[in-house]
Amino acid sequence: MAPDPKLSYVPDSVDLELIEGLRRDGRASITDLGAAVGLGEDATRERLRRLIDRRVVSVVGIVDPALLGYTRFALVGLNVIGRTGVVLDELARIEQIDFCAVVAGRFDVIAEVVCRNDEHLAEVVGERIRSVPGITSSITMDYLQVAKWAPDKVINSSSDRGERQVVLDDVDVGLLAELQRDGRLSFQELARRTGVTSSLARRRTLALSAGGVIRISTVVDRGVTDAQVLAGVGLRVRGPVADVLERMHEIPQVEIAAMVAGPFDMILEVSCSSRGEFADLVGNQLRSLPGVRSTETWPYLRIVRLPANWDFTSGFRSL
């Protein structure tokens, strides 16, 4: 087995500055990125190539599934008997799973599913996931409201979901598919790959971005950079959940915060730079918030699938 190129690579301070520049604008030019970190174009291009080749960072286009009719989101906690890898191989065949991780705690695996409606969610969880050999039990936590989503710090309102859909033609579909693989493709390269003119590729790409259909996001392997502990946290709350949910914007380690139906009132995804920071976050900061009754954690042991990997192309053509 070939060695993982990430294991022997530690980004230096210039790499980290470059990554932050990409987080601010994934399609920033080499010239602008280099000026921000004090490097010439050739040196900046080489560093960026190295970061991408070693899978430390990727710049991809992420499509909001709600705009395409996928309005039901849920996190499913799974318990497994036998080899986890066999179960993961089966889960990978379920295209509605857009995030999957092996975790410690009450669950063995967690999976986020994105579906069209309640019936579709029931089919995916009740029939497809639960029929995977090795899964002994599951708990579904249905998203009622997503109040915080990072690393882009985008705030989404559940009231917006499903109200606006877009009509996409073959040109849009082709551009979106290419941008999902590489969000930094030039308009000229997008035109070449999709068989349209550069002016049309530019106009359509900008329109898709301005309309909120796609956003260019920089996905960073946080285990290689700053975050040493990634975990899910379930909160049980007394009193109005919305009051506690609002406080999550004040806590930088909380990257995702959602109100859910299920065994918890809220679920969080947190990112901490050390076990000590994680212990302080869960043991002190979260538990000291007014209204928080209890917490339960499931640290991520291995992330198997990221949201940016979900292929929406078949969804485009079926809507």
Tab-separated table of C-alpha atoms in Angstrom, residues 80-241:
chain	number	residue	atom	x	y	z
A	80	VAL	CA	-22.513	-1.779	14.076
A	81	ILE	CA	-21.568	-5.379	14.803
A	82	GLY	CA	-18.519	-6.882	13.166
A	83	ARG	CA	-16.089	-5.004	10.919
A	84	THR	CA	-16.947	-1.334	10.478
A	85	GLY	CA	-15.180	-1.202	7.114
A	86	VAL	CA	-17.664	-3.618	5.543
A	87	VAL	CA	-20.576	-1.431	6.665
A	88	LEU	CA	-18.837	1.707	5.371
A	89	ASP	CA	-18.392	0.115	1.952
A	90	GLU	CA	-22.143	-0.501	1.779
A	91	LEU	CA	-23.027	2.978	3.034
A	92	ALA	CA	-20.783	4.482	0.342
A	93	ARG	CA	-23.193	3.098	-2.263
A	94	ILE	CA	-26.065	5.191	-0.866
A	95	GLU	CA	-25.845	8.456	-2.781
A	96	GLN	CA	-28.093	10.360	-0.359
A	97	ILE	CA	-25.398	10.127	2.334
A	98	ASP	CA	-23.332	13.298	2.011
A	99	PHE	CA	-21.252	12.971	5.196
A	100	CYS	CA	-20.079	9.901	7.062
A	101	ALA	CA	-17.673	9.384	9.966
A	102	VAL	CA	-16.526	6.654	12.315
A	103	VAL	CA	-16.993	7.954	15.855
A	104	ALA	CA	-16.557	7.030	19.513
A	105	GLY	CA	-19.364	7.139	22.046
A	106	ARG	CA	-22.917	5.858	21.864
A	107	PHE	CA	-22.648	5.506	18.059
A	108	ASP	CA	-20.136	3.636	15.914
A	109	VAL	CA	-20.871	5.569	12.731
A	110	ILE	CA	-22.744	8.748	11.949
A	111	ALA	CA	-24.160	9.593	8.527
A	112	GLU	CA	-25.858	12.752	7.290
A	113	VAL	CA	-28.569	12.095	4.728
A	114	VAL	CA	-30.097	14.563	2.283
A	115	CYS	CA	-33.487	13.655	0.824
A	116	ARG	CA	-36.324	15.170	-1.179
A	117	ASN	CA	-39.143	14.846	1.356
A	118	ASP	CA	-40.357	12.861	4.378
A	119	GLU	CA	-41.220	9.807	2.294
A	120	HIS	CA	-37.798	9.803	0.668
A	121	LEU	CA	-36.114	10.149	4.075
A	122	ALA	CA	-38.142	7.232	5.438
A	123	GLU	CA	-37.138	5.106	2.454
A	124	VAL	CA	-33.426	5.936	2.687
A	125	VAL	CA	-33.166	5.441	6.462
A	126	GLY	CA	-35.770	2.734	6.983
A	127	GLU	CA	-35.041	0.593	3.956
A	128	ARG	CA	-31.619	1.323	2.497
A	129	ILE	CA	-29.531	2.167	5.569
A	130	ARG	CA	-31.227	-0.199	7.993
A	131	SER	CA	-30.879	-3.077	5.508
A	132	VAL	CA	-27.074	-2.809	5.425
A	133	PRO	CA	-25.649	-6.023	6.964
A	134	GLY	CA	-23.927	-5.335	10.260
A	135	ILE	CA	-26.078	-2.389	11.354
A	136	THR	CA	-27.827	-3.338	14.580
A	137	SER	CA	-29.649	-0.095	15.424
A	138	SER	CA	-30.085	3.487	14.280
A	139	ILE	CA	-31.259	6.796	15.711
A	140	THR	CA	-32.441	9.538	13.357
A	141	MET	CA	-32.061	13.202	14.277
A	142	ASP	CA	-34.159	15.254	11.855
A	143	TYR	CA	-32.913	18.802	11.212
A	144	LEU	CA	-35.571	21.373	12.082
A	145	GLN	CA	-33.386	24.466	11.745
A	146	VAL	CA	-29.742	24.973	10.821
A	147	ALA	CA	-28.518	28.137	12.514
A	148	LYS	CA	-24.767	27.978	11.842
A	149	TRP	CA	-22.697	26.322	9.174
A	150	ALA	CA	-18.918	26.683	8.899
A	151	PRO	CA	-16.189	27.025	7.698
A	152	ASP	CA	-17.958	29.659	5.620
A	153	LYS	CA	-20.032	30.802	8.630
A	154	VAL	CA	-23.130	30.740	6.450
A	155	ILE	CA	-26.374	31.128	8.396
A	156	ASN	CA	-29.241	29.170	6.897
A	157	SER	CA	-32.879	29.521	7.841
A	158	SER	CA	-35.029	26.427	7.642
A	159	SER	CA	-37.906	28.641	6.501
A	160	ASP	CA	-36.033	29.231	3.233
A	161	ARG	CA	-35.691	25.572	2.358
A	162	GLY	CA	-37.764	24.344	-0.529
A	163	GLU	CA	-39.253	27.758	-1.337
A	164	ARG	CA	-36.922	28.422	-4.254
A	165	GLN	CA	-35.900	25.960	-6.909
A	166	VAL	CA	-33.856	26.622	-9.998
A	167	VAL	CA	-34.234	25.458	-13.559
A	168	LEU	CA	-30.959	24.186	-14.975
A	169	ASP	CA	-30.136	23.327	-18.563
A	170	ASP	CA	-27.352	21.089	-19.855
A	171	VAL	CA	-24.816	23.943	-19.852
A	172	ASP	CA	-25.496	24.695	-16.183
A	173	VAL	CA	-25.264	21.024	-15.271
A	174	GLY	CA	-21.948	20.657	-17.049
A	175	LEU	CA	-20.461	23.749	-15.410
A	176	LEU	CA	-21.646	22.705	-11.954
A	177	ALA	CA	-20.236	19.205	-12.359
A	178	GLU	CA	-16.798	20.583	-13.307
A	179	LEU	CA	-16.790	23.182	-10.511
A	180	GLN	CA	-17.683	20.508	-7.972
A	181	ARG	CA	-14.471	18.732	-8.901
A	182	ASP	CA	-12.303	21.859	-9.086
A	183	GLY	CA	-13.663	25.227	-8.008
A	184	ARG	CA	-10.600	27.081	-9.331
A	185	LEU	CA	-11.008	26.137	-12.987
A	186	SER	CA	-10.628	29.153	-15.248
A	187	PHE	CA	-13.512	30.233	-17.452
A	188	GLN	CA	-11.430	29.178	-20.463
A	189	GLU	CA	-10.920	25.686	-19.049
A	190	LEU	CA	-14.589	25.418	-18.070
A	191	ALA	CA	-15.505	26.353	-21.627
A	192	ARG	CA	-13.135	23.744	-23.072
A	193	ARG	CA	-14.458	20.972	-20.830
A	194	THR	CA	-18.128	21.754	-21.404
A	195	GLY	CA	-17.947	22.642	-25.103
A	196	VAL	CA	-19.224	26.218	-24.847
A	197	THR	CA	-17.660	29.612	-25.462
A	198	SER	CA	-15.580	31.301	-22.756
A	199	SER	CA	-18.022	34.210	-22.570
A	200	LEU	CA	-20.959	31.840	-22.010
A	201	ALA	CA	-19.027	29.856	-19.391
A	202	ARG	CA	-18.163	33.078	-17.570
A	203	ARG	CA	-21.696	34.476	-17.717
A	204	ARG	CA	-23.373	31.266	-16.574
A	205	THR	CA	-20.838	30.570	-13.801
A	206	LEU	CA	-21.210	34.061	-12.374
A	207	ALA	CA	-24.995	33.776	-12.555
A	208	LEU	CA	-24.987	30.419	-10.757
A	209	SER	CA	-22.767	31.892	-8.045
A	210	ALA	CA	-24.755	35.132	-7.673
A	211	GLY	CA	-27.998	33.148	-7.539
A	212	GLY	CA	-26.741	31.031	-4.658
A	213	VAL	CA	-26.878	27.798	-6.658
A	214	ILE	CA	-23.181	27.125	-6.072
A	215	ARG	CA	-20.577	28.532	-3.713
A	216	ILE	CA	-16.870	27.962	-4.030
A	217	SER	CA	-15.609	26.537	-0.766
A	218	THR	CA	-12.123	25.655	0.427
A	219	VAL	CA	-12.162	22.259	2.140
A	220	VAL	CA	-9.199	21.819	4.486
A	221	ASP	CA	-7.995	18.612	6.111
A	222	ARG	CA	-8.212	20.065	9.593
A	223	GLY	CA	-6.331	17.132	11.083
A	224	VAL	CA	-3.285	18.208	9.075
A	225	THR	CA	-3.644	21.887	9.941
A	226	ASP	CA	-5.063	23.318	13.140
A	227	ALA	CA	-7.811	21.092	14.529
A	228	GLN	CA	-6.811	18.065	16.576
A	229	VAL	CA	-10.269	17.150	17.872
A	230	LEU	CA	-13.399	17.026	15.733
A	231	ALA	CA	-16.594	15.848	17.367
A	232	GLY	CA	-20.347	15.875	17.359
A	233	VAL	CA	-22.149	17.092	20.474
A	234	GLY	CA	-25.772	16.495	21.365
A	235	LEU	CA	-27.421	19.031	23.687
A	236	ARG	CA	-30.554	18.637	25.773
A	237	VAL	CA	-32.138	21.955	26.644
A	238	ARG	CA	-34.685	23.264	29.100
A	239	GLY	CA	-36.758	26.198	27.930
A	240	PRO	CA	-36.682	27.701	24.419
A	241	VAL	CA	-34.172	25.926	22.190
